[in-house]
Coordinates of C-alpha atoms and ligand atoms in Angstrom, one line a residue:
M1 CA -6.0 -35.8 1.3
S2 CA -6.4 -32.9 3.7
S3 CA -9.2 -33.2 6.1
L4 CA -10.0 -29.6 5.7
L5 CA -10.8 -30.0 2.0
A6 CA -12.6 -33.2 2.7
K7 CA -14.8 -31.5 5.2
F8 CA -15.9 -29.0 2.6
G9 CA -16.2 -31.6 -0.2
L10 CA -13.3 -30.1 -2.2
T11 CA -10.6 -31.9 -4.2
P12 CA -7.4 -30.1 -5.0
V13 CA -6.3 -29.7 -8.7
I14 CA -2.8 -29.8 -10.1
N15 CA -2.0 -26.2 -11.1
A16 CA 0.3 -26.0 -14.1
S17 CA -0.8 -22.5 -15.0
G18 CA 1.4 -20.5 -12.6
S19 CA 0.1 -17.6 -10.5
V20 CA -3.2 -17.1 -12.3
T21 CA -6.1 -15.6 -10.3
R22 CA -8.6 -18.2 -11.4
L23 CA -6.6 -20.8 -9.6
G24 CA -5.8 -18.8 -6.5
G25 CA -2.6 -17.0 -7.4
A26 CA 1.0 -18.0 -6.4
P27 CA 2.0 -20.4 -3.7
M28 CA 2.7 -18.4 -0.6
P29 CA 6.0 -19.2 1.1
Q30 CA 5.7 -20.7 4.6
A31 CA 7.1 -17.6 6.1
V32 CA 4.3 -15.5 4.6
V33 CA 1.6 -17.9 5.9
A34 CA 3.2 -17.9 9.3
A35 CA 3.3 -14.1 9.4
M36 CA -0.3 -13.9 8.5
S37 CA -1.3 -16.4 11.1
E38 CA 0.7 -14.6 13.8
M39 CA -0.8 -11.2 12.8
A40 CA -4.3 -12.7 13.3
A41 CA -3.6 -13.0 17.0
Y42 CA -3.1 -9.2 17.5
T43 CA -5.0 -6.0 17.1
V44 CA -3.1 -3.1 15.5
P45 CA -5.0 -0.1 14.0
L46 CA -5.2 -0.6 10.3
D47 CA -4.0 3.0 9.7
E48 CA -0.9 2.3 11.6
L49 CA -0.3 -0.9 9.6
Q50 CA -0.7 1.0 6.3
G51 CA 1.7 3.6 7.7
V52 CA 4.3 0.9 8.1
A53 CA 3.5 -0.5 4.7
C54 CA 3.8 3.0 3.2
R55 CA 7.4 3.3 4.4
Q56 CA 8.5 -0.2 3.3
I57 CA 6.9 0.1 -0.1
A58 CA 8.4 3.6 -0.6
V59 CA 11.9 2.2 0.1
A60 CA 11.4 -0.9 -2.1
T61 CA 10.1 1.2 -5.0
R62 CA 12.2 4.4 -4.4
T63 CA 9.0 6.4 -4.3
E64 CA 7.6 8.9 -1.7
A65 CA 4.8 6.6 -0.5
G66 CA 3.0 3.3 -0.9
L67 CA -0.1 1.4 0.0
V68 CA -1.2 -2.2 0.2
S69 CA -4.2 -2.6 -2.0
A70 CA -6.6 -5.4 -2.5
G71 CA -4.8 -6.5 -5.7
A72 CA -3.4 -4.6 -8.6
A73 CA -6.9 -4.0 -10.1
A74 CA -8.0 -2.4 -6.8
G75 CA -4.8 -0.4 -7.0
L76 CA -5.9 0.9 -10.4
T77 CA -9.3 1.9 -9.1
L78 CA -7.8 3.7 -6.1
G79 CA -5.1 5.3 -8.2
A80 CA -7.7 6.7 -10.6
A81 CA -9.8 7.8 -7.7
A82 CA -6.8 9.7 -6.2
I83 CA -6.0 11.4 -9.5
L84 CA -9.7 12.4 -10.0
A85 CA -10.3 13.7 -6.5
G86 CA -6.9 14.7 -5.0
W87 CA -7.6 16.1 -1.5
D88 CA -11.0 17.5 -2.5
R89 CA -13.6 15.9 -0.1
A90 CA -16.5 16.9 -2.3
R91 CA -15.0 15.1 -5.2
M92 CA -14.2 12.1 -3.1
E93 CA -17.8 12.0 -2.0
S94 CA -19.2 12.3 -5.5
L95 CA -17.0 9.6 -7.2
P96 CA -17.6 7.7 -9.4
D97 CA -19.8 10.7 -10.5
T98 CA -17.3 13.1 -12.1
D99 CA -19.7 15.8 -13.2
G100 CA -18.1 19.2 -13.1
F101 CA -14.4 18.2 -13.1
A102 CA -11.8 16.8 -15.4
N103 CA -12.3 13.0 -15.7
E104 CA -10.6 11.9 -18.9
F105 CA -7.7 9.4 -18.9
I106 CA -5.7 9.1 -22.1
V107 CA -4.8 5.5 -23.0
A108 CA -3.3 4.0 -26.1
R109 CA -5.9 1.9 -27.9
E110 CA -3.4 -1.0 -28.1
Q111 CA -3.0 -0.9 -24.3
R112 CA -6.7 -1.4 -23.5
S113 CA -7.7 -4.6 -21.8
G114 CA -10.4 -6.0 -19.5
Y115 CA -8.5 -4.6 -16.6
D116 CA -9.1 -1.0 -17.5
H117 CA -12.6 -1.6 -16.1
A118 CA -10.9 -1.0 -12.8
V119 CA -9.9 2.5 -13.9
R120 CA -13.4 3.3 -15.3
A121 CA -14.9 2.1 -12.1
A122 CA -13.6 5.2 -10.3
G123 CA -15.4 7.4 -12.8
A124 CA -12.6 7.9 -15.3
K125 CA -13.6 8.2 -19.0
L126 CA -11.0 6.6 -21.3
V127 CA -9.9 8.5 -24.3
E128 CA -8.1 6.3 -26.8
V129 CA -5.2 7.3 -28.9
G130 CA -3.4 5.5 -31.7
F131 CA -4.6 2.4 -33.5
N132 CA -4.0 -1.3 -33.3
D133 CA -2.6 -1.9 -36.8
I134 CA -0.5 -4.9 -36.0
V135 CA -3.3 -7.0 -34.4
S136 CA -5.7 -5.9 -37.0
G137 CA -3.2 -7.1 -39.7
A138 CA -3.5 -3.7 -41.4
G139 CA -0.1 -2.2 -40.8
V140 CA 3.2 -2.0 -39.0
R141 CA 2.9 1.2 -36.9
R142 CA 2.4 1.4 -33.1
T143 CA 1.1 4.3 -31.0
E144 CA 3.2 7.4 -31.4
V145 CA 4.0 10.3 -29.0
W146 CA 2.3 12.9 -31.2
E147 CA -1.0 11.0 -30.9
Y148 CA -0.9 11.4 -27.1
E149 CA 0.1 15.1 -27.5
V150 CA -3.0 16.1 -29.5
A151 CA -5.3 14.3 -27.0
F152 CA -4.6 16.5 -24.0
S153 CA -7.4 19.0 -23.1
A154 CA -8.9 20.8 -20.1
A155 CA -10.9 17.6 -19.5
T156 CA -7.8 15.4 -19.2
A157 CA -7.3 14.2 -15.6
G158 CA -4.6 11.6 -16.2
V159 CA -2.8 9.1 -18.5
L160 CA -3.2 5.3 -18.1
Y161 CA -0.2 3.4 -19.3
V162 CA -0.2 -0.5 -19.3
L163 CA 3.4 -1.6 -19.2
S164 CA 4.8 -4.7 -20.8
P165 CA 8.3 -5.3 -22.3
E166 CA 6.8 -4.4 -25.7
S167 CA 5.0 -1.2 -24.7
V168 CA 5.5 1.9 -26.9
P169 CA 6.1 4.7 -26.9
P170 CA 8.6 4.3 -23.9
L171 CA 7.0 5.1 -20.6
A172 CA 9.5 7.8 -19.8
E173 CA 8.5 9.8 -23.0
V174 CA 4.8 9.5 -22.1
V175 CA 5.5 10.7 -18.5
A176 CA 7.5 13.7 -19.7
L177 CA 4.7 14.7 -22.1
A178 CA 2.0 14.2 -19.5
H179 CA 4.0 16.3 -16.9
A180 CA 4.4 19.0 -19.5
H181 CA 0.6 19.1 -19.5
G182 CA 0.4 19.0 -15.7
V183 CA -1.2 15.6 -15.7
P184 CA -0.2 12.5 -13.7
V185 CA 0.5 9.0 -15.1
L186 CA -1.0 5.8 -13.6
V187 CA 1.0 2.7 -14.6
D188 CA -0.5 -0.8 -14.7
A189 CA 2.6 -2.9 -14.1
A190 CA 0.7 -5.7 -12.4
A191 CA 2.6 -8.6 -13.9
E192 CA 5.9 -6.9 -14.6
L193 CA 7.8 -8.6 -11.8
P194 CA 10.3 -10.2 -12.1
P195 CA 12.8 -8.7 -12.9
R196 CA 13.3 -7.3 -9.4
S197 CA 14.8 -4.2 -10.9
N198 CA 11.4 -3.2 -12.2
L199 CA 10.4 -2.4 -8.6
T200 CA 12.5 0.8 -9.0
E201 CA 13.0 1.2 -12.7
I202 CA 9.4 1.8 -13.6
T203 CA 9.0 4.5 -10.9
S204 CA 12.4 6.0 -11.9
T205 CA 10.7 7.3 -15.1
G206 CA 8.8 9.8 -12.9
A207 CA 5.5 7.9 -13.3
D208 CA 3.2 9.3 -10.6
L209 CA 1.5 6.0 -9.5
V210 CA 2.5 2.4 -10.3
V211 CA 0.6 -0.7 -9.4
F212 CA 2.0 -4.2 -8.9
S213 CA 0.1 -7.4 -8.2
G214 CA 1.0 -8.9 -4.8
G215 CA -0.3 -12.4 -5.6
K216 CA 1.8 -13.0 -8.7
S217 CA 5.6 -13.2 -8.6
I218 CA 5.9 -11.5 -5.2
R219 CA 4.0 -14.6 -3.9
G220 CA 2.0 -12.6 -1.3
P221 CA -1.7 -13.1 -0.6
Q222 CA -3.7 -13.5 -3.8
S223 CA -5.9 -10.5 -2.8
S224 CA -3.0 -8.1 -2.3
G225 CA -1.3 -5.5 -4.4
I226 CA 1.0 -2.5 -4.3
L227 CA 0.2 1.1 -5.2
A228 CA 3.3 3.3 -5.0
G229 CA 4.2 6.8 -6.0
R230 CA 3.5 10.4 -5.2
R231 CA 2.8 11.1 -1.5
D232 CA -0.3 13.3 -2.1
L233 CA -1.9 10.8 -4.4
I234 CA -1.1 7.8 -2.2
G235 CA -2.6 9.8 0.7
S236 CA -5.8 10.5 -1.3
A237 CA -6.0 6.8 -2.2
F238 CA -5.5 5.8 1.4
V239 CA -8.3 8.1 2.6
Q240 CA -10.7 6.9 0.0
M241 CA -10.1 3.2 0.9
M242 CA -10.0 3.3 4.7
D243 CA -12.8 2.9 7.2
L244 CA -13.7 6.5 8.2
D245 CA -16.3 5.8 10.9
E246 CA -14.3 7.9 13.4
H247 CA -14.9 11.2 15.1
P248 CA -13.1 13.9 13.3
Q249 CA -11.7 15.1 16.6
L250 CA -10.0 11.7 17.1
W251 CA -8.9 10.9 13.6
S252 CA -5.1 10.7 13.4
P253 CA -3.9 9.0 10.2
P254 CA -0.1 8.3 9.8
P255 CA 1.6 11.7 8.9
G256 CA 3.6 9.9 6.2
L257 CA 0.3 9.1 4.5
V258 CA -2.0 12.0 5.1
D259 CA -0.9 15.6 5.4
Q260 CA -3.7 16.8 7.6
T261 CA -3.2 20.4 6.5
A262 CA -4.6 19.2 3.2
L263 CA -7.8 18.0 4.9
L264 CA -8.3 20.8 7.4
G265 CA -12.0 20.2 7.7
G266 CA -11.5 16.7 8.8
P267 CA -11.9 13.4 7.0
P268 CA -14.4 12.7 4.3
R269 CA -16.9 9.9 4.7
H270 CA -16.3 6.3 3.4
G271 CA -15.0 6.6 -0.1
L272 CA -15.2 4.8 -3.4
G273 CA -12.5 2.4 -2.2
R274 CA -14.2 1.3 1.0
G275 CA -15.2 -1.9 -0.7
L276 CA -11.5 -2.6 -1.5
K277 CA -10.4 -3.0 2.1
V278 CA -7.3 -5.0 3.0
A279 CA -7.1 -7.2 6.1
K280 CA -4.3 -6.8 8.6
E281 CA -3.1 -10.4 7.8
T282 CA -3.0 -9.5 4.1
I283 CA -0.9 -6.3 4.8
I284 CA 1.6 -8.3 6.8
G285 CA 1.6 -11.2 4.3
L286 CA 2.3 -8.8 1.5
L287 CA 5.1 -7.0 3.3
T288 CA 6.7 -10.3 4.3
A289 CA 6.5 -11.6 0.7
L290 CA 7.9 -8.3 -0.6
E291 CA 10.9 -8.7 1.6
L292 CA 11.5 -12.3 0.3
F293 CA 11.0 -11.2 -3.3
E294 CA 13.5 -8.3 -2.9
S295 CA 16.1 -10.5 -1.2
G296 CA 16.4 -12.7 -4.3
Q297 CA 15.6 -15.9 -2.4
Y298 CA 13.1 -17.0 -5.0
D299 CA 15.9 -17.3 -7.6
V300 CA 17.0 -20.7 -6.3
E301 CA 13.5 -21.9 -7.3
V302 CA 14.4 -21.4 -11.0
G303 CA 16.8 -24.3 -11.1
R304 CA 14.4 -26.6 -9.4
Q305 CA 11.6 -25.6 -11.7
R306 CA 13.9 -26.3 -14.7
M307 CA 14.4 -29.9 -13.5
I308 CA 10.7 -30.4 -13.0
L309 CA 10.1 -29.4 -16.6
D310 CA 12.9 -31.9 -17.7
K311 CA 11.1 -34.6 -15.9
I312 CA 7.8 -33.9 -17.7
V313 CA 9.6 -33.8 -21.1
E314 CA 11.1 -37.2 -20.2
G315 CA 7.6 -38.6 -19.4
L316 CA 6.3 -37.5 -22.8
Q317 CA 8.7 -39.2 -25.1
G318 CA 7.4 -41.0 -28.2
L319 CA 4.0 -39.3 -28.3
P320 CA 2.5 -37.2 -31.1
L321 CA 3.7 -33.9 -29.6
S322 CA 6.8 -31.8 -29.4
C323 CA 8.2 -30.2 -26.3
Q324 CA 10.1 -26.9 -26.2
V325 CA 11.4 -25.4 -23.0
E326 CA 11.6 -21.6 -22.8
E327 CA 14.5 -20.9 -20.6
S328 CA 14.6 -18.3 -17.9
L329 CA 16.6 -15.5 -19.5
D330 CA 17.0 -13.3 -16.4
G331 CA 17.5 -16.1 -13.9
E332 CA 14.5 -14.8 -12.0
S333 CA 11.5 -15.7 -14.1
S334 CA 10.2 -19.3 -14.3
P335 CA 11.2 -21.4 -17.3
L336 CA 8.1 -22.6 -19.3
L337 CA 7.3 -25.7 -21.3
E338 CA 5.3 -25.6 -24.5
I339 CA 3.8 -28.9 -25.5
A340 CA 2.7 -28.6 -29.1
L341 CA 0.2 -31.3 -29.9
D342 CA 0.0 -32.9 -33.3
E343 CA -3.8 -32.2 -33.6
R344 CA -4.1 -34.0 -37.0
V345 CA -2.5 -37.3 -35.8
L346 CA -4.5 -37.0 -32.5
G347 CA -7.8 -36.2 -34.2
R348 CA -8.4 -33.8 -31.2
T349 CA -7.8 -30.2 -30.6
A350 CA -5.7 -28.8 -27.8
F351 CA -8.9 -27.3 -26.4
Q352 CA -10.4 -30.8 -26.2
V353 CA -7.3 -32.2 -24.6
C354 CA -7.2 -29.3 -22.1
R355 CA -10.8 -29.9 -21.1
A356 CA -10.2 -33.6 -20.6
L357 CA -7.2 -32.8 -18.4
R358 CA -9.3 -30.4 -16.3
E359 CA -12.0 -33.0 -15.9
G360 CA -9.8 -36.0 -15.3
K361 CA -8.4 -37.5 -12.2
P362 CA -6.4 -35.9 -10.9
A363 CA -7.7 -32.7 -12.4
I364 CA -4.9 -30.8 -14.2
Y365 CA -5.0 -27.2 -15.3
P366 CA -2.3 -26.5 -18.0
G367 CA -1.7 -23.0 -19.1
H368 CA -4.2 -22.0 -21.8
A369 CA -2.6 -19.1 -23.5
R370 CA -1.6 -21.0 -26.7
L371 CA -4.5 -23.5 -27.0
A372 CA -5.6 -21.8 -30.2
R373 CA -2.3 -22.7 -31.9
G374 CA -2.4 -26.3 -30.6
S375 CA -0.2 -26.0 -27.5
L376 CA -0.5 -26.7 -23.8
M377 CA 1.7 -24.5 -21.6
I378 CA 3.3 -25.9 -18.5
H379 CA 4.2 -23.3 -15.8
P380 CA 6.2 -25.1 -13.0
L381 CA 5.6 -22.6 -10.2
H382 CA 3.1 -24.9 -8.3
L383 CA 4.6 -28.3 -9.4
D384 CA 6.8 -30.7 -7.4
E385 CA 8.2 -34.1 -8.4
D386 CA 5.0 -35.9 -7.7
T387 CA 2.5 -33.6 -9.4
A388 CA 4.9 -33.4 -12.4
E389 CA 4.9 -37.1 -12.7
A390 CA 1.1 -37.3 -12.4
L391 CA 0.8 -34.5 -15.0
A392 CA 3.0 -36.3 -17.5
Q393 CA 1.2 -39.5 -17.0
R394 CA -2.2 -37.9 -17.6
I395 CA -1.1 -36.1 -20.7
A396 CA 0.4 -39.4 -22.0
E397 CA -2.9 -41.1 -21.4
E398 CA -4.8 -38.4 -23.3
V399 CA -2.7 -38.3 -26.3
N400 CA -2.0 -42.0 -26.7
Ligands
LIG501 C1 -3.0 -9.6 -13.2 C2 -3.2 -8.3 -13.8 C3 -4.0 -7.3 -13.2 C4 -4.8 -7.6 -11.9 O1 -4.0 -7.9 -10.9 P1 -4.7 -8.4 -9.5 O2 -3.6 -8.3 -8.5 O3 -5.2 -9.8 -9.7 O4 -5.8 -7.5 -9.2 C5 -4.1 -6.1 -13.8 N1 -3.5 -5.7 -14.9 C6 -2.7 -6.6 -15.5 C7 -2.0 -6.2 -16.8 C8 -2.5 -7.9 -15.0 O5 -1.7 -8.8 -15.7

């Protein structure tokens, strides 16, 4: 085992969950690690680095501007802060206190999640529209455009839209409606890559700000994210995140990020996002990973991952369980393996088996999304031949 982990008394686990935050995100490609390590040896002003990031992200997402944030959740907080304050320094100073200005964000009730705390943290008040008929088992209807329409008022600051392949009404319709009311739309698309085309398709709806996670499929540093969109809003987010312990006479932010005519009186003080700072190594790591992601180089991994899953299925023959591979439909996403346990024959639940796997040797963390219906999920992103074999062997021991 690595002497580094030994020194700190740590033992690595086998991650069969994919890029989940609890286990440290996605594996960074060697080129990303090397870029971060190289960056550590130099000093470059952070403003300048974010100026470079701004251009690269703008090109990648076909937007006016972009920013590297400390994760997608941080991007949501910064995006909300930008929408709430704009270039108004007094507002920046008062956030998350929004007394005296519009602070409501409209969101579909069915799109609410634990992540919307990140938006509320900036001072936004969420105003729910629609119902959740399908999950409550009470009906068949989803959120409808008219329900958004009637929610706009003078107190509305923005719209929060959480994107998934199943989201309704379509983002483009919500954007058109919000713009008709003069209100920007903040899109949480944290986990909506791949497909690569989503880098530009989501922003092509006219959405004002879009966030992506940098530590998921982009495979950048776990604590990185992308905020992309309208130049004035990105600039406001930038100002509210950066260290502003600088003389106003000397402050010269990248012109692509901050239009200084908008902040004639000089910079505000440290803003709401000061705690969400991003290290120079993280910025370079994210930009390097974004290049790799865009190039399509990750696609060759899909075939290898498929073979890893086959190997696991092979190792699980003759046990009280059934294996089902969910193929990569777009050739970009990872294939997944569902292992449905026969809980009756086993006399144990999937939760119990999952716990035993986590606590065993080696410790194994299968995906936990379908435990309630008796299944372990295997995500191959972090697996190789050896860990796949160890995983199959441990599952076989547990269910024998
Ligand atoms: C993962 C995720 C986030 C948070 O992303 P981080 O980069 O970990 O901050 C936010 N929203 C959704 C929908 C996510 O799936």
